[in-house]
Short mmCIF file of C-alpha atoms in Angstrom, two decimals:
data_model
loop_
_atom_site.label_atom_id
_atom_site.label_comp_id
_atom_site.label_asym_id
_atom_site.label_seq_id
_atom_site.Cartn_x
_atom_site.Cartn_y
_atom_site.Cartn_z
CA MET A 260 0.00 0.00 0.00
CA SER A 261 1.35 3.42 -0.97
CA TRP A 262 1.64 6.31 1.43
CA SER A 263 -1.22 8.21 -0.25
CA ALA A 264 -3.57 5.23 0.08
CA ALA A 265 -2.63 4.82 3.74
CA ILE A 266 -3.24 8.52 4.44
CA ALA A 267 -6.59 8.43 2.60
CA ALA A 268 -7.75 5.35 4.54
CA ALA A 269 -6.66 6.80 7.90
CA THR A 270 -8.39 10.12 7.16
CA ALA A 271 -11.65 8.40 6.13
CA LEU A 272 -11.72 6.15 9.19
CA SER A 273 -10.96 9.03 11.56
CA ALA A 274 -13.61 11.30 10.02
CA LEU A 275 -16.29 8.56 10.00
CA ALA A 276 -15.49 7.62 13.60
CA LEU A 277 -15.84 11.27 14.64
CA LEU A 278 -19.12 11.54 12.71
CA SER A 279 -20.51 8.43 14.41
CA ILE A 280 -19.56 9.68 17.88
CA ILE A 281 -21.25 13.02 17.24
CA ALA A 282 -24.36 11.25 15.88
CA LEU A 283 -24.60 9.13 19.04
CA LEU A 284 -24.46 12.30 21.13
CA SER A 285 -27.09 14.09 19.03
CA GLY A 286 -29.82 13.30 21.56
CA ASP A 287 -28.28 15.70 24.08
CA ASP A 288 -27.90 18.55 21.57
CA PRO A 289 -31.00 19.70 19.65
CA SER A 290 -28.79 21.39 16.98
CA LEU A 291 -27.49 17.97 15.98
CA ALA A 292 -30.83 16.24 15.74
CA ALA A 293 -30.93 16.62 11.95
CA ALA A 294 -27.66 14.69 11.68
CA ALA A 295 -28.66 11.77 13.86
CA LEU A 296 -27.42 8.32 12.89
CA GLY A 297 -29.27 7.02 9.81
CA THR A 298 -30.68 10.37 8.65
CA ALA A 299 -30.15 11.77 5.15
CA ALA A 300 -27.80 14.45 6.51
CA TRP A 301 -25.74 11.80 8.25
CA TRP A 302 -25.44 9.66 5.14
CA GLY A 303 -24.69 12.68 2.98
CA THR A 304 -21.96 13.80 5.37
CA ALA A 305 -20.49 10.26 5.51
CA ALA A 306 -20.45 10.05 1.69
CA THR A 307 -18.77 13.46 1.47
CA LEU A 308 -16.09 12.41 3.96
CA VAL A 309 -15.37 9.25 1.97
CA LEU A 310 -15.12 11.20 -1.29
CA GLN A 311 -12.88 13.81 0.29
CA SER A 312 -10.58 11.08 1.62
CA ALA A 313 -10.58 9.31 -1.74
CA ALA A 314 -9.46 12.58 -3.37
CA LEU A 315 -6.24 12.32 -1.38
CA LEU A 316 -5.23 9.46 -3.68
CA TRP A 317 -4.65 12.01 -6.45
CA GLY A 318 -1.64 13.24 -4.53
CA ARG A 319 0.48 10.66 -6.33
CA ARG A 320 0.03 12.61 -9.59
CA ARG A 321 -0.71 16.18 -8.52
CA ALA A 322 -0.21 17.50 -5.01
CA THR A 323 -2.72 20.38 -5.13
CA ALA A 324 -5.68 18.59 -6.77
CA PRO A 325 -6.92 16.89 -3.54
CA LEU A 326 -7.07 20.26 -1.76
CA GLY A 327 -9.36 21.85 -4.32
CA CYS A 328 -11.54 18.73 -4.57
CA ALA A 329 -11.97 18.42 -0.78
CA ALA A 330 -12.84 22.10 -0.44
CA GLY A 331 -15.34 21.91 -3.30
CA LEU A 332 -17.10 18.90 -1.72
CA CYS A 333 -17.55 20.96 1.46
CA LEU A 334 -19.55 23.52 -0.50
CA VAL A 335 -21.63 20.79 -2.20
CA LEU A 336 -22.53 19.25 1.17
CA ALA A 337 -23.48 22.65 2.60
CA LEU A 338 -25.80 23.24 -0.35
CA VAL A 339 -27.45 19.78 -0.28
CA PHE A 340 -27.37 18.61 3.37
CA PRO A 341 -26.62 21.52 5.71
CA SER A 342 -26.31 20.34 9.32
CA GLY A 343 -24.47 20.81 12.59
CA VAL A 344 -21.90 18.11 11.69
CA PHE A 345 -20.75 20.02 8.63
CA THR A 346 -17.54 21.10 10.37
CA ILE A 347 -16.24 17.51 10.33
CA THR A 348 -15.54 17.95 6.62
CA ALA A 349 -12.73 20.31 7.63
CA LEU A 350 -10.58 17.30 8.64
CA PRO A 351 -9.94 15.99 5.08
CA VAL A 352 -9.37 19.57 3.88
CA LEU A 353 -6.79 20.09 6.62
CA VAL A 354 -4.97 16.88 5.64
CA ALA A 355 -5.09 17.82 1.95
CA SER A 356 -3.69 21.29 2.69
CA PHE A 357 -0.79 19.80 4.69
CA LEU A 358 0.07 17.34 1.91
CA ALA A 359 -0.11 20.07 -0.73
CA GLY A 360 2.33 22.26 1.20
CA LEU A 361 4.60 19.28 1.81
CA THR A 362 4.95 17.99 -1.74
CA GLY A 363 3.73 20.71 -4.11
CA ALA A 364 5.48 23.66 -5.71
CA TRP A 365 4.87 26.80 -3.66
CA ARG A 366 3.70 28.88 -6.62
CA GLU A 367 1.00 26.36 -7.47
CA VAL A 368 0.11 25.67 -3.82
CA ARG A 369 -0.44 29.38 -3.22
CA ARG A 370 -3.08 29.64 -5.96
CA TRP A 371 -4.90 26.46 -4.91
CA ALA A 372 -4.80 27.42 -1.22
CA LEU A 373 -6.43 30.77 -1.97
CA ALA A 374 -9.16 29.16 -4.09
CA SER A 375 -9.74 26.41 -1.52
CA GLY A 376 -9.93 28.95 1.30
CA VAL A 377 -12.65 30.82 -0.59
CA LEU A 378 -14.59 27.56 -1.10
CA VAL A 379 -14.33 26.59 2.59
CA ALA A 380 -15.42 30.07 3.72
CA ALA A 381 -18.34 30.02 1.27
CA ALA A 382 -19.40 26.56 2.43
CA HIS A 383 -19.33 27.69 6.07
CA MET A 384 -21.49 30.72 5.27
CA VAL A 385 -23.97 28.63 3.23
CA ASN A 386 -24.25 26.05 6.00
CA GLY A 387 -24.71 28.76 8.67
CA SER A 388 -27.37 30.55 6.62
CA ALA A 389 -29.26 27.26 6.09
CA GLU A 390 -29.32 26.73 9.85
CA GLY A 391 -31.01 30.11 10.28
CA ARG A 392 -28.16 32.22 11.55
CA THR A 393 -28.80 35.93 11.04
CA ASP A 394 -25.62 37.48 12.52
CA GLY A 395 -24.10 38.26 9.15
CA TRP A 396 -20.80 39.86 10.13
CA ASN A 397 -20.11 37.26 12.79
CA LEU A 398 -20.86 34.54 10.26
CA VAL A 399 -18.44 36.10 7.74
CA LEU A 400 -15.74 36.43 10.40
CA GLN A 401 -16.18 32.80 11.45
CA ALA A 402 -16.06 31.68 7.81
CA VAL A 403 -12.80 33.55 7.23
CA LEU A 404 -11.28 32.14 10.42
CA GLN A 405 -12.46 28.66 9.41
CA ALA A 406 -10.68 29.02 6.06
CA LEU A 407 -7.48 30.33 7.66
CA VAL A 408 -7.35 27.53 10.24
CA VAL A 409 -8.33 24.69 7.91
CA VAL A 410 -6.38 25.74 4.81
CA GLY A 411 -3.72 28.24 5.90
CA LEU A 412 -2.55 26.84 9.22
CA PRO A 413 -1.38 23.39 7.92
CA LEU A 414 0.70 25.10 5.25
CA LEU A 415 3.06 26.55 7.87
CA PRO A 416 4.56 23.31 9.24
CA ALA A 417 4.32 21.73 5.80
CA SER A 418 6.38 24.57 4.29
CA VAL A 419 9.00 24.25 7.03
CA ILE A 420 9.32 20.51 6.44
CA ALA A 421 9.45 21.00 2.66
CA ALA A 422 12.19 23.62 3.06
CA GLN A 423 14.20 21.25 5.23
CA ARG A 424 13.77 18.52 2.63
CA ALA A 425 14.93 20.84 -0.13
CA THR A 426 17.93 21.91 1.95
CA ASN A 427 18.88 18.32 2.66
CA ALA A 428 18.45 17.42 -1.01
CA ALA A 429 20.64 20.38 -2.04
CA ARG A 430 23.24 19.35 0.53
CA ARG A 431 23.24 15.80 -0.78
CA GLU A 432 23.54 17.08 -4.35
CA THR A 433 26.42 19.34 -3.31
CA LEU A 434 28.20 16.44 -1.61
CA ALA A 435 27.61 14.30 -4.69
CA ALA A 436 28.99 17.06 -6.92
CA VAL A 437 32.04 17.44 -4.66
CA SER A 438 32.53 13.68 -4.75
CA ARG A 439 32.27 13.66 -8.53
CA GLU A 440 34.72 16.55 -8.78
CA ARG A 441 37.13 14.76 -6.45
CA ASP A 442 36.85 11.57 -8.51
CA ALA A 443 37.43 13.58 -11.68
CA LYS A 444 40.55 15.19 -10.18
CA ILE A 445 41.82 11.80 -9.07
CA SER A 446 41.21 10.41 -12.55
CA GLU A 447 42.99 13.39 -14.08
CA ALA A 448 45.92 12.97 -11.71
CA VAL A 449 46.12 9.28 -12.56
CA ALA A 450 46.02 10.10 -16.27
CA LEU A 451 48.78 12.69 -15.88
CA GLU A 452 50.85 10.23 -13.88
CA ARG A 453 50.38 7.59 -16.55
CA ALA A 454 51.44 10.10 -19.21
CA ALA A 455 54.51 10.97 -17.16
CA MET A 456 55.36 7.29 -16.78
CA ALA A 457 54.91 6.79 -20.51
CA ARG A 458 57.29 9.68 -21.24
CA GLU A 459 59.83 8.36 -18.76
CA LEU A 460 59.69 4.86 -20.21
CA HIS A 461 59.97 6.29 -23.72
CA ASP A 462 63.02 8.38 -22.80
CA ILE A 463 64.77 5.49 -21.08
CA ALA A 464 63.98 2.80 -23.62
CA ALA A 465 64.42 4.89 -26.78
CA HIS A 466 67.83 6.20 -25.76
CA HIS A 467 69.36 2.88 -24.78
CA LEU A 468 67.72 0.79 -27.48
CA SER A 469 68.82 3.21 -30.22
CA GLY A 470 72.40 2.90 -28.99
CA ILE A 471 72.11 -0.89 -28.84
CA SER A 472 70.79 -0.95 -32.41
CA LEU A 473 73.71 1.12 -33.69
CA MET A 474 76.27 -0.97 -31.84
CA ALA A 475 74.70 -4.19 -33.09
CA SER A 476 75.03 -2.93 -36.67
CA ALA A 477 78.68 -2.09 -36.06
CA VAL A 478 79.36 -5.48 -34.47
CA ALA A 479 77.75 -7.23 -37.43
CA ARG A 480 80.15 -5.45 -39.81
CA GLN A 481 83.23 -6.06 -37.63
CA THR A 482 82.68 -9.74 -36.85
CA ALA A 483 84.91 -10.96 -39.66
CA SER A 484 87.28 -8.03 -40.21
CA ALA A 485 87.90 -6.88 -36.63
CA PRO A 486 86.94 -9.58 -34.11
CA ASP A 487 88.50 -7.75 -31.16
CA GLU A 488 86.50 -4.60 -31.86
CA ALA A 489 83.40 -6.74 -32.41
CA ARG A 490 83.97 -8.33 -29.02
CA SER A 491 84.28 -4.87 -27.41
CA GLY A 492 81.08 -3.82 -29.15
CA ALA A 493 79.25 -6.90 -27.86
CA LEU A 494 80.41 -6.09 -24.33
CA GLU A 495 79.15 -2.54 -24.80
CA ILE A 496 75.78 -3.91 -25.95
CA ARG A 497 75.65 -5.94 -22.77
CA LYS A 498 76.50 -2.82 -20.75
CA GLN A 499 73.75 -0.84 -22.45
CA SER A 500 71.25 -3.66 -21.88
CA ASN A 501 72.11 -3.75 -18.21
CA ALA A 502 71.74 0.03 -18.06
CA ILE A 503 68.26 0.01 -19.52
CA LEU A 504 67.23 -2.80 -17.19
CA GLU A 505 68.57 -0.83 -14.23
CA ASP A 506 66.71 2.31 -15.28
CA LEU A 507 63.48 0.38 -15.73
CA ARG A 508 63.91 -1.25 -12.32
CA ARG A 509 64.48 2.16 -10.77
CA LEU A 510 61.35 3.56 -12.42
CA VAL A 511 59.27 0.60 -11.26
CA GLY A 512 60.72 1.08 -7.80
CA LEU A 513 59.58 4.69 -7.81
CA LEU A 514 56.10 3.58 -8.81
CA ARG A 515 56.12 1.23 -5.84
CA ASP A 516 56.96 4.19 -3.57
CA ALA A 517 60.39 2.77 -2.82
CA ALA A 518 63.14 5.23 -1.99
CA SER A 519 65.39 5.71 -4.98
CA GLU A 520 69.14 5.65 -4.57
CA ASP A 521 71.07 8.91 -4.89
CA GLU A 522 73.15 7.52 -7.73
CA GLY A 523 70.00 7.16 -9.81
CA VAL A 524 69.13 10.86 -9.68
CA LYS A 525 69.55 12.55 -13.07
CA THR A 526 71.09 16.03 -12.85
CA LEU A 527 73.33 18.32 -14.86
CA ALA A 528 76.29 16.63 -13.19
CA THR A 529 75.34 13.34 -14.87
CA LEU A 530 75.34 14.83 -18.38
CA PRO A 531 79.04 14.01 -19.01
CA GLY A 532 78.27 10.36 -18.27
CA LEU A 533 75.39 10.48 -20.74
CA ILE A 534 77.73 11.97 -23.37
CA GLU A 535 80.30 9.24 -22.76
CA THR A 536 77.62 6.58 -23.14
CA ALA A 537 76.58 8.08 -26.45
CA ARG A 538 80.20 8.19 -27.62
CA ALA A 539 80.60 4.52 -26.70
CA THR A 540 77.94 3.69 -29.27
CA GLY A 541 80.03 5.31 -32.00
CA ALA A 542 78.30 8.68 -32.01
CA ARG A 543 80.38 11.86 -32.40
CA VAL A 544 79.24 14.13 -29.59
CA ASP A 545 80.92 17.25 -28.21
CA PHE A 546 79.97 18.76 -24.88
CA ALA A 547 80.39 22.43 -23.97
CA LEU A 548 79.60 23.93 -20.56
CA ARG A 549 79.51 27.72 -20.37
CA SER A 550 79.28 28.55 -16.69
CA ASP A 551 79.71 31.50 -14.36
CA GLU A 552 82.60 31.26 -11.93
CA ARG A 553 80.59 32.98 -9.20
CA ARG A 554 78.29 30.01 -8.66
CA LYS A 555 78.15 26.27 -8.99
CA PRO A 556 76.87 24.98 -12.35
CA GLY A 557 73.12 24.48 -12.24
CA ALA A 558 72.68 26.50 -9.03
CA GLY A 559 69.04 27.46 -8.49
CA VAL A 560 67.71 24.90 -10.95
CA SER A 561 65.23 22.61 -9.21
CA PRO A 562 65.71 18.81 -9.21
CA LEU A 563 62.75 18.55 -11.57
CA GLY A 564 64.34 21.13 -13.85
CA GLN A 565 67.64 19.25 -13.88
CA LEU A 566 65.82 16.01 -14.68
CA ALA A 567 64.06 17.79 -17.56
CA ALA A 568 67.44 19.03 -18.83
CA TYR A 569 68.92 15.53 -18.68
CA ARG A 570 65.96 13.98 -20.47
CA MET A 571 66.01 16.70 -23.12
CA VAL A 572 69.66 15.99 -23.96
CA GLN A 573 69.04 12.24 -23.83
CA GLU A 574 66.05 12.40 -26.14
CA SER A 575 67.77 14.80 -28.54
CA LEU A 576 70.78 12.48 -28.89
CA THR A 577 68.44 9.56 -29.40
CA ASN A 578 66.58 11.40 -32.17
CA ALA A 579 69.89 12.37 -33.78
CA SER A 580 71.06 8.74 -33.80
CA ARG A 581 67.77 7.68 -35.39
CA HIS A 582 67.29 10.37 -38.00
CA ALA A 583 70.90 11.45 -38.64
CA PRO A 584 73.09 8.44 -37.82
CA GLY A 585 76.80 9.27 -37.76
CA ALA A 586 76.16 13.04 -37.77
CA HIS A 587 78.25 15.25 -35.53
CA CYS A 588 76.33 16.49 -32.44
CA VAL A 589 77.10 19.39 -30.09
CA VAL A 590 75.54 19.65 -26.63
CA THR A 591 75.80 23.12 -25.12
CA VAL A 592 74.84 24.07 -21.58
CA ASP A 593 74.81 27.85 -21.12
CA ASP A 594 74.73 28.58 -17.37
CA ARG A 595 75.81 32.23 -17.50
CA ASP A 596 72.38 33.86 -17.32
CA PRO A 597 71.52 34.62 -13.67
CA HIS A 598 67.81 33.97 -14.24
CA ARG A 599 67.67 30.89 -16.45
CA LEU A 600 69.59 27.93 -17.82
CA ARG A 601 69.77 27.32 -21.56
CA LEU A 602 70.47 24.00 -23.25
CA THR A 603 71.04 23.40 -26.93
CA VAL A 604 71.56 20.12 -28.78
CA ARG A 605 72.49 20.48 -32.43
CA ASN A 606 73.31 17.78 -34.94
CA ALA A 607 74.70 18.10 -38.44
CA PRO A 608 72.69 16.81 -41.42
CA PRO A 609 72.94 13.05 -42.09
CA GLY A 610 75.59 11.85 -44.52
CA ARG A 611 74.76 10.65 -47.99
CA GLN A 612 75.26 7.01 -47.06
CA ALA A 613 73.34 7.24 -43.79
CA ARG A 614 70.07 5.43 -43.47
CA PRO A 615 67.79 7.49 -41.23
CA ALA A 616 64.89 5.85 -39.47
CA SER A 617 61.69 5.90 -41.49
CA GLY A 618 59.77 7.75 -38.79
CA GLY A 619 59.06 8.07 -35.12
CA SER A 620 56.15 8.23 -32.74
CA GLY A 621 56.57 11.97 -32.16
CA PHE A 622 56.26 11.44 -28.40
CA GLY A 623 59.87 12.53 -27.82
CA VAL A 624 59.38 16.15 -28.87
CA VAL A 625 55.98 16.24 -27.17
CA GLY A 626 57.51 14.90 -23.97
CA MET A 627 60.31 17.49 -24.00
CA ARG A 628 57.83 20.30 -24.56
CA GLU A 629 55.59 19.05 -21.74
CA ARG A 630 58.55 18.75 -19.37
CA ALA A 631 59.55 22.33 -20.11
CA ALA A 632 56.00 23.58 -19.54
CA LEU A 633 55.81 21.65 -16.26
CA ILE A 634 58.79 23.55 -14.80
CA GLY A 635 57.77 26.92 -16.25
CA GLY A 636 60.37 26.86 -19.01
CA SER A 637 60.22 26.87 -22.77
CA PHE A 638 61.16 24.45 -25.53
CA ASP A 639 61.43 24.63 -29.28
CA ALA A 640 62.96 22.52 -32.02
CA GLY A 641 63.52 22.98 -35.70
CA PRO A 642 65.93 22.80 -38.64
CA ALA A 643 69.34 24.42 -38.29
CA ASP A 644 70.95 26.71 -40.85
CA ASP A 645 73.24 23.96 -42.18
CA GLY A 646 70.37 21.51 -42.75
CA GLY A 647 70.76 19.76 -39.42
CA TRP A 648 68.42 19.85 -36.44
CA GLU A 649 68.49 21.84 -33.23
CA THR A 650 66.55 21.53 -29.98
CA ARG A 651 66.53 24.31 -27.37
CA MET A 652 65.21 24.38 -23.80
CA THR A 653 65.17 27.23 -21.31
CA ILE A 654 64.79 26.43 -17.59
CA PRO A 655 64.14 29.18 -15.01
CA ARG A 656 66.02 29.30 -11.74
CA GLU A 657 64.22 29.28 -8.43
CA SER A 658 63.86 32.61 -6.61
CA GLY A 659 66.71 33.53 -4.29
CA HIS A 660 69.44 32.16 -6.57
CA ASP A 661 69.83 35.12 -8.92
CA LEU A 662 73.18 36.78 -8.89
CA PRO A 663 73.29 40.34 -7.53
CA GLU A 664 73.90 43.01 -10.07
CA GLN A 665 77.45 44.34 -10.15
CA SER A 666 77.87 47.82 -8.81
CA ALA A 667 79.19 50.39 -11.16
#
């Protein structure tokens, strides 16, 4: 049984029980004699109460319809069977008014409450006039008070409860929105972390595997003509393989929240080792550091900025080995500017007999640009004047590390 059916049944039973009690007491009150048990007025009132209670079932579809129907039935009863028990019909109207204020929209409830109040007041005046009352102004005042009490008074607590419901619903919606926003931020953070891991894996794997590929080609050519050099190249391949495995283990360890060893931190100080590794693969790489004697190289550059610098050089050398194999490369670190660090990696155009890679994923340049943006720097890449390729990154220093201006 739905809540509206339960309310309708309870209202009908309560009103009929009250009508029966009043009818049993009609012998002691001459004004109630016309509504004695079994009379036409009694049956008419009972039928009206049942219809008014049945109108409450409409509340499932429209909250204000039962109020207007119950008030209209009051007027019909007053016109057909006026009696002293007429006031019992106020009970279903009161219940209907409370339900309308509880579940209906206030703009619609306001119009129906006004119309229902007019109907209840009119019914009270018609019933009083039929009983022979001649005190007109008193009758009008009582009719207005009847309408205010029966229709207006239940709207007050109903409105308070409805406002509390709306507030709770808004609070739940706000909490749900906050929860959705938090989940979205978590998903975004996870996506960014996955992108960062993908870039890191790309930088590590692409650099080492490109070197291994070049060394393997050299070993294949030297196997017959220069076995000793081929053996050295094979050992270097093994060294590079171990290096990539170590880097991958370190990255996985970071993902597992394990403390990384200091020797695994990539900084500007580790760039010479990176250059030596590239030279071991047969690449021709020169390294130039232009520093200021008044501070340590890389001073004021954050650890994240130094990692970005290392990865930029690593990725640039990898791209040079893929697209311009055998070309001369120059890595320049300009540390003289007191506000920012500049890195440049430039390679000459590939030789006529070189076989550049057919293409790449494009993630290397994207990763370098994203790393620069992450630390507030800048990155650009493009063809050089001699037909080669040049990549440039600018990394800002943290505040407090700028050199003071020299006094005149």
